[in-house]
mmCIF file of C-alpha atoms in Angstrom:
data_model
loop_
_atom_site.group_PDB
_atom_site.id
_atom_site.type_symbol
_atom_site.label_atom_id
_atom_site.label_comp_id
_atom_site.label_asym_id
_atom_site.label_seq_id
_atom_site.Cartn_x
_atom_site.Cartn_y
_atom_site.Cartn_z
ATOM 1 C CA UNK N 1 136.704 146.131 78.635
ATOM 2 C CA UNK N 2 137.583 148.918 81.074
ATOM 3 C CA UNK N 3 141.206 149.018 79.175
ATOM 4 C CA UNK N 4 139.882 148.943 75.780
ATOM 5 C CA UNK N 5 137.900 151.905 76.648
ATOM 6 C CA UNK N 6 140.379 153.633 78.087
ATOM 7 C CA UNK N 7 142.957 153.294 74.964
ATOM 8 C CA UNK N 8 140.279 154.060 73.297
ATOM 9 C CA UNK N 9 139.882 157.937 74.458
ATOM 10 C CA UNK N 10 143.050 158.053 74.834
ATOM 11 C CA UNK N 11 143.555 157.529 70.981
ATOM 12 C CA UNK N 12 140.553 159.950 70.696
ATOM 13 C CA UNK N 13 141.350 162.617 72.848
ATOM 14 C CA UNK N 14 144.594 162.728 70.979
ATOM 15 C CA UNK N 15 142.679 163.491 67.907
ATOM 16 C CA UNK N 16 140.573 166.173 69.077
ATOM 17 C CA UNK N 17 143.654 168.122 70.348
ATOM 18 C CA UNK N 18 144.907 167.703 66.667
ATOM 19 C CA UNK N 19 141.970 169.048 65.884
ATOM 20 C CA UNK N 20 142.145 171.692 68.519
ATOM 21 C CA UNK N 21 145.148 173.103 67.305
ATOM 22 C CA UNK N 22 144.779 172.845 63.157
ATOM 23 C CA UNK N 23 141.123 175.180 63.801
ATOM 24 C CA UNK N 24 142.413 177.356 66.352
ATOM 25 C CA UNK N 25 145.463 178.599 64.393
ATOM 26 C CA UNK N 26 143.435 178.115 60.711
ATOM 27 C CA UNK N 27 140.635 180.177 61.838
ATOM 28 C CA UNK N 28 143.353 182.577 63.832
ATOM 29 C CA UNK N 29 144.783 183.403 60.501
ATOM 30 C CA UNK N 30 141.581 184.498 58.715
ATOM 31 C CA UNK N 31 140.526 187.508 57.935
ATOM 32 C CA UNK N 32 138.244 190.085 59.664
ATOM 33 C CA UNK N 33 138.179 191.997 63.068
ATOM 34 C CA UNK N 34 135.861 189.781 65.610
ATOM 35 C CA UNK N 35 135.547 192.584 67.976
ATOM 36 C CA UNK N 36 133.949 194.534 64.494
ATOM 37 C CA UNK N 37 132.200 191.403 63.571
ATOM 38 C CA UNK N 38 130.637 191.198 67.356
ATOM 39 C CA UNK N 39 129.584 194.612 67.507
ATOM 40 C CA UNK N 40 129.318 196.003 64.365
ATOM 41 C CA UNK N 41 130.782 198.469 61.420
ATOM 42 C CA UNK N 42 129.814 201.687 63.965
ATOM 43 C CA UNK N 43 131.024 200.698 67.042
ATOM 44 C CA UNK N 44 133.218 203.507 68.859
ATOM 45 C CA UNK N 45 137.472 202.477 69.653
ATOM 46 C CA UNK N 46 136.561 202.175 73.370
ATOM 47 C CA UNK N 47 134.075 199.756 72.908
ATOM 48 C CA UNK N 48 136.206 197.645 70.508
ATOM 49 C CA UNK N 49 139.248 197.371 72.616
ATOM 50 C CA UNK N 50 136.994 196.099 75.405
ATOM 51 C CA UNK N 51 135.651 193.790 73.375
ATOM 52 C CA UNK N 52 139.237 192.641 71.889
ATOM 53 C CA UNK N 53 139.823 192.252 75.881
ATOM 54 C CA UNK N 54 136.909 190.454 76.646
ATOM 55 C CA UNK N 55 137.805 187.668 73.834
ATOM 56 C CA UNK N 56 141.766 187.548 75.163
ATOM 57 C CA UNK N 57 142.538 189.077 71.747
ATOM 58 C CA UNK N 58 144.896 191.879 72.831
ATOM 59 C CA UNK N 59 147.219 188.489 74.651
ATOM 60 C CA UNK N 60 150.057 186.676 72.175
ATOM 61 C CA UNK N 61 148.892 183.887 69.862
ATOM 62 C CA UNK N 62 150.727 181.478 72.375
ATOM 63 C CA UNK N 63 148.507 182.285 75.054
ATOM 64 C CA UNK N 64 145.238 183.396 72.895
ATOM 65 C CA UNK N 65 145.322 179.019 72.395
ATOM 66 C CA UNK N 66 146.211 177.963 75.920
ATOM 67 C CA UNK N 67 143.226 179.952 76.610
ATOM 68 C CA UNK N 68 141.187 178.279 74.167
ATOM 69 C CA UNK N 69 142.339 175.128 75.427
ATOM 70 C CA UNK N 70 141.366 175.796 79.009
ATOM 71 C CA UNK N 71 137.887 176.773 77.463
ATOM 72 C CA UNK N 72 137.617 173.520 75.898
ATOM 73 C CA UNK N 73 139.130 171.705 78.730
ATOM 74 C CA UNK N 74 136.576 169.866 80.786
ATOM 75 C CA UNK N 75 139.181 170.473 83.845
ATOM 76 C CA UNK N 76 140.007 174.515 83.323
ATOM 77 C CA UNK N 77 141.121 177.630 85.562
ATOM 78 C CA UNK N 78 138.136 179.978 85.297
ATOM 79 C CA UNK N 79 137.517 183.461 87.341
ATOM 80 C CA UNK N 80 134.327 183.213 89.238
ATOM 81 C CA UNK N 81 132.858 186.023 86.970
ATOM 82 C CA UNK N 82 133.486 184.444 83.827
ATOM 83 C CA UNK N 83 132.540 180.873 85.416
ATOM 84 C CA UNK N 84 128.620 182.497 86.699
ATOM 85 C CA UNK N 85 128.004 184.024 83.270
ATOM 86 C CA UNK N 86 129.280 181.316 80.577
ATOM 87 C CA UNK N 87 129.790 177.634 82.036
ATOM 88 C CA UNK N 88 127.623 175.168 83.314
ATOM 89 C CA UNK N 89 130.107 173.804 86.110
ATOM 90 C CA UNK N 90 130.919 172.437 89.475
ATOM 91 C CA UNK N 91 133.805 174.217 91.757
ATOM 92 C CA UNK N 92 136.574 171.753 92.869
ATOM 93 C CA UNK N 93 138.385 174.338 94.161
ATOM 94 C CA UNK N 94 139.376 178.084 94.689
ATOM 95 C CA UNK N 95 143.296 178.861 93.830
ATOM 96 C CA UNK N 96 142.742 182.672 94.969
ATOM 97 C CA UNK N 97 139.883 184.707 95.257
ATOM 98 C CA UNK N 98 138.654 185.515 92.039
ATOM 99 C CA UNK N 99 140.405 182.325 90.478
ATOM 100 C CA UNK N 100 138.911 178.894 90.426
ATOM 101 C CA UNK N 101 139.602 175.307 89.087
ATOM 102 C CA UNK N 102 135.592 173.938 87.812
ATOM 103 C CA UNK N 103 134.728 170.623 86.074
ATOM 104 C CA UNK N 104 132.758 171.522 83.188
ATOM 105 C CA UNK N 105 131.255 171.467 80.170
ATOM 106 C CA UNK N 106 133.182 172.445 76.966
ATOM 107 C CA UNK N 107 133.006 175.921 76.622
ATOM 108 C CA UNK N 108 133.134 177.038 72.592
ATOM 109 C CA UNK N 109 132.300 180.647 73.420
ATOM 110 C CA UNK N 110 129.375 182.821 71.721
ATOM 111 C CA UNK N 111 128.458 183.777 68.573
ATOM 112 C CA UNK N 112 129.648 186.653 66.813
ATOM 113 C CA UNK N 113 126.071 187.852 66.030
ATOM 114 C CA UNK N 114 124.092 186.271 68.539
ATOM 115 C CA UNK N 115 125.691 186.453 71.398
ATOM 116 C CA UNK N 116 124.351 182.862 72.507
ATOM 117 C CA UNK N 117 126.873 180.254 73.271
ATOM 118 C CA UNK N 118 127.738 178.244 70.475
ATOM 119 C CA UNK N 119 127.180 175.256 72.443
ATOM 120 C CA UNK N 120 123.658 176.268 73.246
ATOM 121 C CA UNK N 121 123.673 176.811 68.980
ATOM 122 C CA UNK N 122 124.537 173.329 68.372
ATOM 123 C CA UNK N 123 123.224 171.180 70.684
ATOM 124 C CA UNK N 124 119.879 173.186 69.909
ATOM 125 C CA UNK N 125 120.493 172.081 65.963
ATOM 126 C CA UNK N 126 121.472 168.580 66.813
ATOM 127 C CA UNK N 127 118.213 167.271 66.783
ATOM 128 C CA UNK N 128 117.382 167.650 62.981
ATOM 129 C CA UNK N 129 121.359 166.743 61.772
ATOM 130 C CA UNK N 130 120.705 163.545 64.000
ATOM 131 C CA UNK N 131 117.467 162.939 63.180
ATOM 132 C CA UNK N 132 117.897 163.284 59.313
ATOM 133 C CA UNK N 133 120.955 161.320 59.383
ATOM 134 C CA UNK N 134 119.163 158.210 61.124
ATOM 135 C CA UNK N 135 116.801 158.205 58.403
ATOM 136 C CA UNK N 136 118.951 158.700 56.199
ATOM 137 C CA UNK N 137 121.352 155.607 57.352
ATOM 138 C CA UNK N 138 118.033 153.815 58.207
ATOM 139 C CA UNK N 139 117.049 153.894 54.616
ATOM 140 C CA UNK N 140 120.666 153.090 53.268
ATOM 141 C CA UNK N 141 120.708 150.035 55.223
ATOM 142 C CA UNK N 142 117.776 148.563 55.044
ATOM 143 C CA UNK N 143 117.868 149.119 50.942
ATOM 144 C CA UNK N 144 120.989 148.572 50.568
ATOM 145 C CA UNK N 145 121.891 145.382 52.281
ATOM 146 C CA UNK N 146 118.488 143.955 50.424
ATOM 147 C CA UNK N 147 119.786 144.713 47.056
ATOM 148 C CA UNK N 148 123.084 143.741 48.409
ATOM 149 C CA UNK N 149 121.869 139.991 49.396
ATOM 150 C CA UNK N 150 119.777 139.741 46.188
ATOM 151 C CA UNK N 151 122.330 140.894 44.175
ATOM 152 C CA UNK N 152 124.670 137.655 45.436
ATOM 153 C CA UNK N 153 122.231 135.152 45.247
ATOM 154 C CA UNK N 154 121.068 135.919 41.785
ATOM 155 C CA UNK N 155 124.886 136.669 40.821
ATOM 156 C CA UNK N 156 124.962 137.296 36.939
ATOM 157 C CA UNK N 157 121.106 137.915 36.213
ATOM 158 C CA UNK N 158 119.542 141.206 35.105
ATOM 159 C CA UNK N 159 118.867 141.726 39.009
ATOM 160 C CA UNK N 160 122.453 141.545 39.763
ATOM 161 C CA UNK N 161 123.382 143.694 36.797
ATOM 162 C CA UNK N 162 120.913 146.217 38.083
ATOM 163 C CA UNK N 163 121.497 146.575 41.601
ATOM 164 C CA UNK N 164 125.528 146.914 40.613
ATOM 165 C CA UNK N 165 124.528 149.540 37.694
ATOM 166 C CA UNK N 166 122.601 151.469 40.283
ATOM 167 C CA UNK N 167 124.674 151.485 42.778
ATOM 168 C CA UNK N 168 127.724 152.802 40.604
ATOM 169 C CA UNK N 169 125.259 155.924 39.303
ATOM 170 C CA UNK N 170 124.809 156.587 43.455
ATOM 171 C CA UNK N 171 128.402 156.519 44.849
ATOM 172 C CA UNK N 172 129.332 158.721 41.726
ATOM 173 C CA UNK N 173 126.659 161.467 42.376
ATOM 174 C CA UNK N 174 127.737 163.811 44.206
ATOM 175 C CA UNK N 175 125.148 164.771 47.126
ATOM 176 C CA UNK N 176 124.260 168.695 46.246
ATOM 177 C CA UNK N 177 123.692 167.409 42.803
ATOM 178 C CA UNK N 178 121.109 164.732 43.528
ATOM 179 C CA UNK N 179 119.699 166.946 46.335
ATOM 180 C CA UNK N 180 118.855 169.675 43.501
ATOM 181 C CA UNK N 181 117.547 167.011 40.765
ATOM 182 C CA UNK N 182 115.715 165.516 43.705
ATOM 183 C CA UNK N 183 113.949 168.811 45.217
ATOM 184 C CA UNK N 184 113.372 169.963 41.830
ATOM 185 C CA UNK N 185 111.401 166.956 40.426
ATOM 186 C CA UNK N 186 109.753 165.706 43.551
ATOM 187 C CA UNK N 187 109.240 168.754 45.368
ATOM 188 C CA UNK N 188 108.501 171.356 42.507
ATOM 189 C CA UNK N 189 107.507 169.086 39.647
ATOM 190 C CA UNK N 190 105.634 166.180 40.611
ATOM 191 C CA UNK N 191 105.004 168.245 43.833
ATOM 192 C CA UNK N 192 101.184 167.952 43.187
ATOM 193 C CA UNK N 193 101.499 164.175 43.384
ATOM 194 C CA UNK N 194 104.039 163.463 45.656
ATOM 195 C CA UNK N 195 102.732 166.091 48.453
ATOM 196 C CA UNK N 196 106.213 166.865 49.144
ATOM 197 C CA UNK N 197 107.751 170.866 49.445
ATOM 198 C CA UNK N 198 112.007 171.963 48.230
ATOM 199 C CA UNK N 199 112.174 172.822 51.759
ATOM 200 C CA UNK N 200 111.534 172.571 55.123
ATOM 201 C CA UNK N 201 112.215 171.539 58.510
ATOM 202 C CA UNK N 202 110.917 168.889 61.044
ATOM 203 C CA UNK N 203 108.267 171.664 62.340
ATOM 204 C CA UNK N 204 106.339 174.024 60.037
ATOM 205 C CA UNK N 205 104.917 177.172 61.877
ATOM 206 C CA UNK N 206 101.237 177.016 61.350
ATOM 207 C CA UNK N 207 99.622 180.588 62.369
ATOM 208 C CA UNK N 208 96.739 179.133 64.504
ATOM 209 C CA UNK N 209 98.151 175.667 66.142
ATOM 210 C CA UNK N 210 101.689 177.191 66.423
ATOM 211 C CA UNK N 211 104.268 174.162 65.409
ATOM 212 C CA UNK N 212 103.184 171.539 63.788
ATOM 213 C CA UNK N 213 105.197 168.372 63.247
ATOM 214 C CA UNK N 214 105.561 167.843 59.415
ATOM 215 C CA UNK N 215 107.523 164.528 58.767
ATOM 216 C CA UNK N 216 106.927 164.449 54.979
ATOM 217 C CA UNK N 217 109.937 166.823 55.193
ATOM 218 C CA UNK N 218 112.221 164.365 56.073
ATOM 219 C CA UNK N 219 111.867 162.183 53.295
ATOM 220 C CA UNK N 220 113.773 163.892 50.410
ATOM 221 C CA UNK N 221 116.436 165.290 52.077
ATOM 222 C CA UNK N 222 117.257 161.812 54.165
ATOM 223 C CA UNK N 223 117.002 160.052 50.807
ATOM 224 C CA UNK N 224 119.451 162.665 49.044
ATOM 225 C CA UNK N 225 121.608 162.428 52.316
ATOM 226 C CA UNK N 226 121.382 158.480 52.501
ATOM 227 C CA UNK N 227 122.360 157.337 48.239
ATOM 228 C CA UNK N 228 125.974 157.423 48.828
ATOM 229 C CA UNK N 229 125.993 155.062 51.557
ATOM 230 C CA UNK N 230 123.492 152.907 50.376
ATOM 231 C CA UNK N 231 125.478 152.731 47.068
ATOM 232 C CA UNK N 232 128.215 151.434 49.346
ATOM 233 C CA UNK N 233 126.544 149.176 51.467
ATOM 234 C CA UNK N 234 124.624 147.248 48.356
ATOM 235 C CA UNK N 235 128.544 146.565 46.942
ATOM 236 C CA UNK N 236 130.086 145.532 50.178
ATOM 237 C CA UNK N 237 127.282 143.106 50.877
ATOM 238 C CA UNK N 238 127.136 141.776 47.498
ATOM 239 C CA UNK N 239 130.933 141.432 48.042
ATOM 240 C CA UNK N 240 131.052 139.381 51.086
ATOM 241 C CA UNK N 241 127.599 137.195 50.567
ATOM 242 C CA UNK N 242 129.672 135.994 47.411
ATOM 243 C CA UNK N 243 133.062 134.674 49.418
ATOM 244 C CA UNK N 244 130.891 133.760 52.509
ATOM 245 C CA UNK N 245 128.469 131.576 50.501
ATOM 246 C CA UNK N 246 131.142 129.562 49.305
ATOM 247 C CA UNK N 247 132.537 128.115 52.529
ATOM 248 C CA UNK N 248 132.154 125.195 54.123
ATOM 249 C CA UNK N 249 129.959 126.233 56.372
ATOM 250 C CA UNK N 250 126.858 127.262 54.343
ATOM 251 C CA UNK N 251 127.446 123.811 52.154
ATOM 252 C CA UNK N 252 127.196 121.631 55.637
ATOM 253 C CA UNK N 253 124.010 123.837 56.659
ATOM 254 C CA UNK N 254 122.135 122.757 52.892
ATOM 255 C CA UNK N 255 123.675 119.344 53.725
ATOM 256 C CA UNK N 256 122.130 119.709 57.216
ATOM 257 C CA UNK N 257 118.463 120.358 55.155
ATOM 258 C CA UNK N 258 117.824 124.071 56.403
ATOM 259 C CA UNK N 259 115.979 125.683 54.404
ATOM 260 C CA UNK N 260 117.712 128.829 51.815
ATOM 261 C CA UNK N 261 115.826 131.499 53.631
ATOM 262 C CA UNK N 262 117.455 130.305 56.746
ATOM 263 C CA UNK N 263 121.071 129.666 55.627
ATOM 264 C CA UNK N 264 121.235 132.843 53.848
ATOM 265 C CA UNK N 265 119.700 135.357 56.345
ATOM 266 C CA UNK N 266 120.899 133.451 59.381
ATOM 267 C CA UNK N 267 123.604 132.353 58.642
ATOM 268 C CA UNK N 268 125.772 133.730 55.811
ATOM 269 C CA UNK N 269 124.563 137.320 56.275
ATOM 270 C CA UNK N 270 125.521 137.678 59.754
ATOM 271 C CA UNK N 271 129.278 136.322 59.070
ATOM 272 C CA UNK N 272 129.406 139.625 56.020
ATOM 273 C CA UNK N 273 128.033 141.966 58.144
ATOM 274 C CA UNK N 274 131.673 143.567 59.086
ATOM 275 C CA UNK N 275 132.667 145.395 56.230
ATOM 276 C CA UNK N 276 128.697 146.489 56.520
ATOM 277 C CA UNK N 277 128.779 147.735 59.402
ATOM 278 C CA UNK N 278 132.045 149.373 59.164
ATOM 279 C CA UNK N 279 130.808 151.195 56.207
ATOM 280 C CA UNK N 280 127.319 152.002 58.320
ATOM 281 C CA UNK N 281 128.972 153.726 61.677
ATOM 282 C CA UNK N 282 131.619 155.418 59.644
ATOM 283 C CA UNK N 283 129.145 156.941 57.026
ATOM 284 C CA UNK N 284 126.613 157.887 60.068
ATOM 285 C CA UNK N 285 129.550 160.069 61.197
ATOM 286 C CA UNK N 286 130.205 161.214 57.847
ATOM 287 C CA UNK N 287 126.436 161.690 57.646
ATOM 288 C CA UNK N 288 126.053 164.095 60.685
ATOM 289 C CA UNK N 289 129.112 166.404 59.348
ATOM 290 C CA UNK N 290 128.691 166.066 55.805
ATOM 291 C CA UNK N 291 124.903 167.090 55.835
ATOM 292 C CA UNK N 292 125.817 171.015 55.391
ATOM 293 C CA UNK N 293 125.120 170.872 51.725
ATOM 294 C CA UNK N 294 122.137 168.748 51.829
ATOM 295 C CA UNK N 295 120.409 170.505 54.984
ATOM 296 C CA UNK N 296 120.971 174.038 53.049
ATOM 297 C CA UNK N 297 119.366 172.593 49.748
ATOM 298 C CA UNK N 298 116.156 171.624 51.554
ATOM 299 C CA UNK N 299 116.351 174.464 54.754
ATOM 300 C CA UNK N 300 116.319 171.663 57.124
ATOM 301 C CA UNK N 301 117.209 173.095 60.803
ATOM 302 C CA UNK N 302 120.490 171.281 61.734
ATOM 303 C CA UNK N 303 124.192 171.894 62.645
ATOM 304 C CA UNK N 304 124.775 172.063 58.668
ATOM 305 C CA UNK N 305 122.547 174.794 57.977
ATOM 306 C CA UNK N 306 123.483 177.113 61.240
ATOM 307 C CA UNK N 307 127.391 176.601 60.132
ATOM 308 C CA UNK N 308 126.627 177.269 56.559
ATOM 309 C CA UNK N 309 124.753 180.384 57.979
ATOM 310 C CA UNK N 310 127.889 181.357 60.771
ATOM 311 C CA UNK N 311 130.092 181.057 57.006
ATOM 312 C CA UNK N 312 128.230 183.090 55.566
ATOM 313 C CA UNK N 313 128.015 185.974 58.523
ATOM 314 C CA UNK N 314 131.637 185.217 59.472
ATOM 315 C CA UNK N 315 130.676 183.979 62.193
ATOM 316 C CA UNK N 316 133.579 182.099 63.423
ATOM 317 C CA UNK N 317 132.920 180.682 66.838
ATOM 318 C CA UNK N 318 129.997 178.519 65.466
ATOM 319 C CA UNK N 319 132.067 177.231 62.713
ATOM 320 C CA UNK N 320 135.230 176.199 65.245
ATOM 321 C CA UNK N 321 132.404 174.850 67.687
ATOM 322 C CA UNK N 322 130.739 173.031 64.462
ATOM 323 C CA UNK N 323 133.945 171.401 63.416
ATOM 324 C CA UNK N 324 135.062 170.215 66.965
ATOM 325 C CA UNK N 325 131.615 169.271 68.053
ATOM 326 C CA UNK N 326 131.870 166.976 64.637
ATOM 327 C CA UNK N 327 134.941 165.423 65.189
ATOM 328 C CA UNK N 328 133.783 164.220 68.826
ATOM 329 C CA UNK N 329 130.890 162.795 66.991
ATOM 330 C CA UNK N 330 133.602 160.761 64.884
ATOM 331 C CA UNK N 331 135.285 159.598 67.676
ATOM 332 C CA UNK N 332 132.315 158.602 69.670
ATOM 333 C CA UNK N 333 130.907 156.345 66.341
ATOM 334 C CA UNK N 334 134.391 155.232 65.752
ATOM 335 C CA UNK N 335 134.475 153.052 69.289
ATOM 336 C CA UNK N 336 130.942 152.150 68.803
ATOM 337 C CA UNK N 337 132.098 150.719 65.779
ATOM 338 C CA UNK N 338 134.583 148.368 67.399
ATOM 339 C CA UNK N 339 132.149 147.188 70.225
ATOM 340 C CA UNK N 340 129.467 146.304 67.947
ATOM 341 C CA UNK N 341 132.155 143.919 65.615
ATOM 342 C CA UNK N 342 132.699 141.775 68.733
ATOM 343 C CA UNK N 343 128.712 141.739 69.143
ATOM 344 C CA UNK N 344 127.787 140.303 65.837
ATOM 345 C CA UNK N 345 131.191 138.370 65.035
ATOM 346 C CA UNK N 346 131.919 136.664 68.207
ATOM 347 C CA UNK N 347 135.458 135.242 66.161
ATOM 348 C CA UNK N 348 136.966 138.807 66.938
ATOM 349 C CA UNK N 349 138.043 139.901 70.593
ATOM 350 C CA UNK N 350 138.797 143.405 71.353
ATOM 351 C CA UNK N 351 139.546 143.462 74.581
#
């Protein structure tokens, strides 16, 4: 186990710094000045070369990343200035006296426009991208390994035709599109029936009781955000219910005189569930950074909305932050993944 982990991040450390280095020098070769964008179209020359030396921009490319890399680093050289005002760290050790080597956090910076730190941004948004993805993955599985089972064991009938009909219309929508069709007609149209709104997030602002938790807000946007995968999960189970109920196996159980219920939930399920859940921790990481569009559509507060925001204001810092803090999330999900196959197939050994 301790090995398996430890290839593990190893394999995904090696990712991030891929990932590390294709932002850095992508968003290096952008345009706009983000001493200008920090303070502004009237800031005086004085006050813009400070800032360009506050943000290591007046240093070479080369060393512009090594210093991004020691932000990121959870092991970095910091001065004791810098290390007070932006990190949440412990000292290890002083190298001189204004120099210091601190375990930390990840340090992504601040925000152009804010000046908060980015992480402070995100982590303060995760709550609604994780929440809405849950329910959004809660309601693709639940639905879609249903239709999924039913769709096997009544191979060939109208409900099989169905479920395989419907679940070709979801992968090939595209989620903006049944986001707008969905916000439109339930929250706009049918609104009055429904008691649904086009937007909003987890907690409406009510002028005398202050926030108020709201939940019905959650529903359209985690069922816009959760068709795709349930699409996906309905053919993958239908897929492997159909080879698994044809082994040997599930005839000696009917043989044995268990009941269908039994064999088919018990037993047959359980032995397709590893294409399902494959397809379930790799689209709940797809879920938490693909929800921009979706968490725009219906102004649901998550990391989506505040990077579609930092785009839109230029905002660059958020966006690297947004895209790194992302592809951690992919790598975290993607081990996950592997310890839960030897959970619920006990035929495969990882470690």
């Amino acid at each position: 186990m301790p090995r398996f982990l430890l290839r593990k991040t190893g394999y995904g450390l090696l990712v991030l710094f891929g990932v590390v280095v294709l932002v850095f020098f992508l968003f290096n070769v952008l345009p706009g000045d983000p001493a200008r964008l920090t303070l502004g179209q009237r800031a005086d020359i004085s006050s813009l070369e400070n800032v360009r030396k506050e943000l290591h921009l007046d240093q070479p490319v080369g060393m512009q990343f090594l210093l991004y890399v020691n932000d990121l680093s959870p092991l970095g050289v910091h001065t004791i200035k810098e290390a007070e005002e932006n990190l949440h760290y412990i000292t290890l050790t002083h190298i001189s006296k204004e120099k210091i080597i601190v375990l930390k956090t990840p340090y992504l910076r601040r925000s152009y426009q804010g000046k908060k730190q980015v992480w402070e941004i995100l982590t303060g948004a995760l709550p609604g991208t994780l929440l809405l993805a849950v329910a959004a993955m809660l309601f693709a599985t639940v639905m879609g390994v249903a239709l999924g089972v039913l769709s096997a064991v009544k191979q060939n009938t109208w409900m099989d035709t169905s479920a395989v009909f419907a679940s070709v219309v979801g992968i090939s929508a595209p989620s903006f599109f049944a986001g707008i069709v969905l916000a439109y007609l339930f929250g706009f149209v049918w609104s009055d029936y429904t008691g649904l709104h086009m937007t909003g997030s987890l907690y409406d602002i009510d002028p005398f009781k202050g926030r108020v938790l709201n939940l019905r807000n959650l529903v359209l946007p985690a069922i816009t955000l959760g068709i795709r995968p349930l699409a996906i999960i309905v053919q993958l189970t239908r897929s492997a219910m159909l080879d698994v109920l044809h082994q040997d196996y599930i005839r000696t159980a009917y043989a044995k005189g268990l009941s269908k219920q039994r064999v088919i939930w018990g037993h047959a399920l359980r032995n397709a569930l590893n294409p399902v859940i494959t397809a379930i921790t790799g689209w709940f990481a797809e879920l938490l950074a693909g929800a921009f569009f979706v968490e725009y559509i219906f102004g649901w507060k998550g990391i989506g909305k505040v990077t579609v925001d930092a785009l839109d204001k230029f905002d660059f810092p958020v966006v690297m932050g947004a895209i790194l803090f992302t592809a951690g999330i992919f790598v975290l999900v993607n081990i996950l993944a592997d310890l839960l196959y030897s959970l619920v197939d006990p035929r495969i050994k990882i470690f």
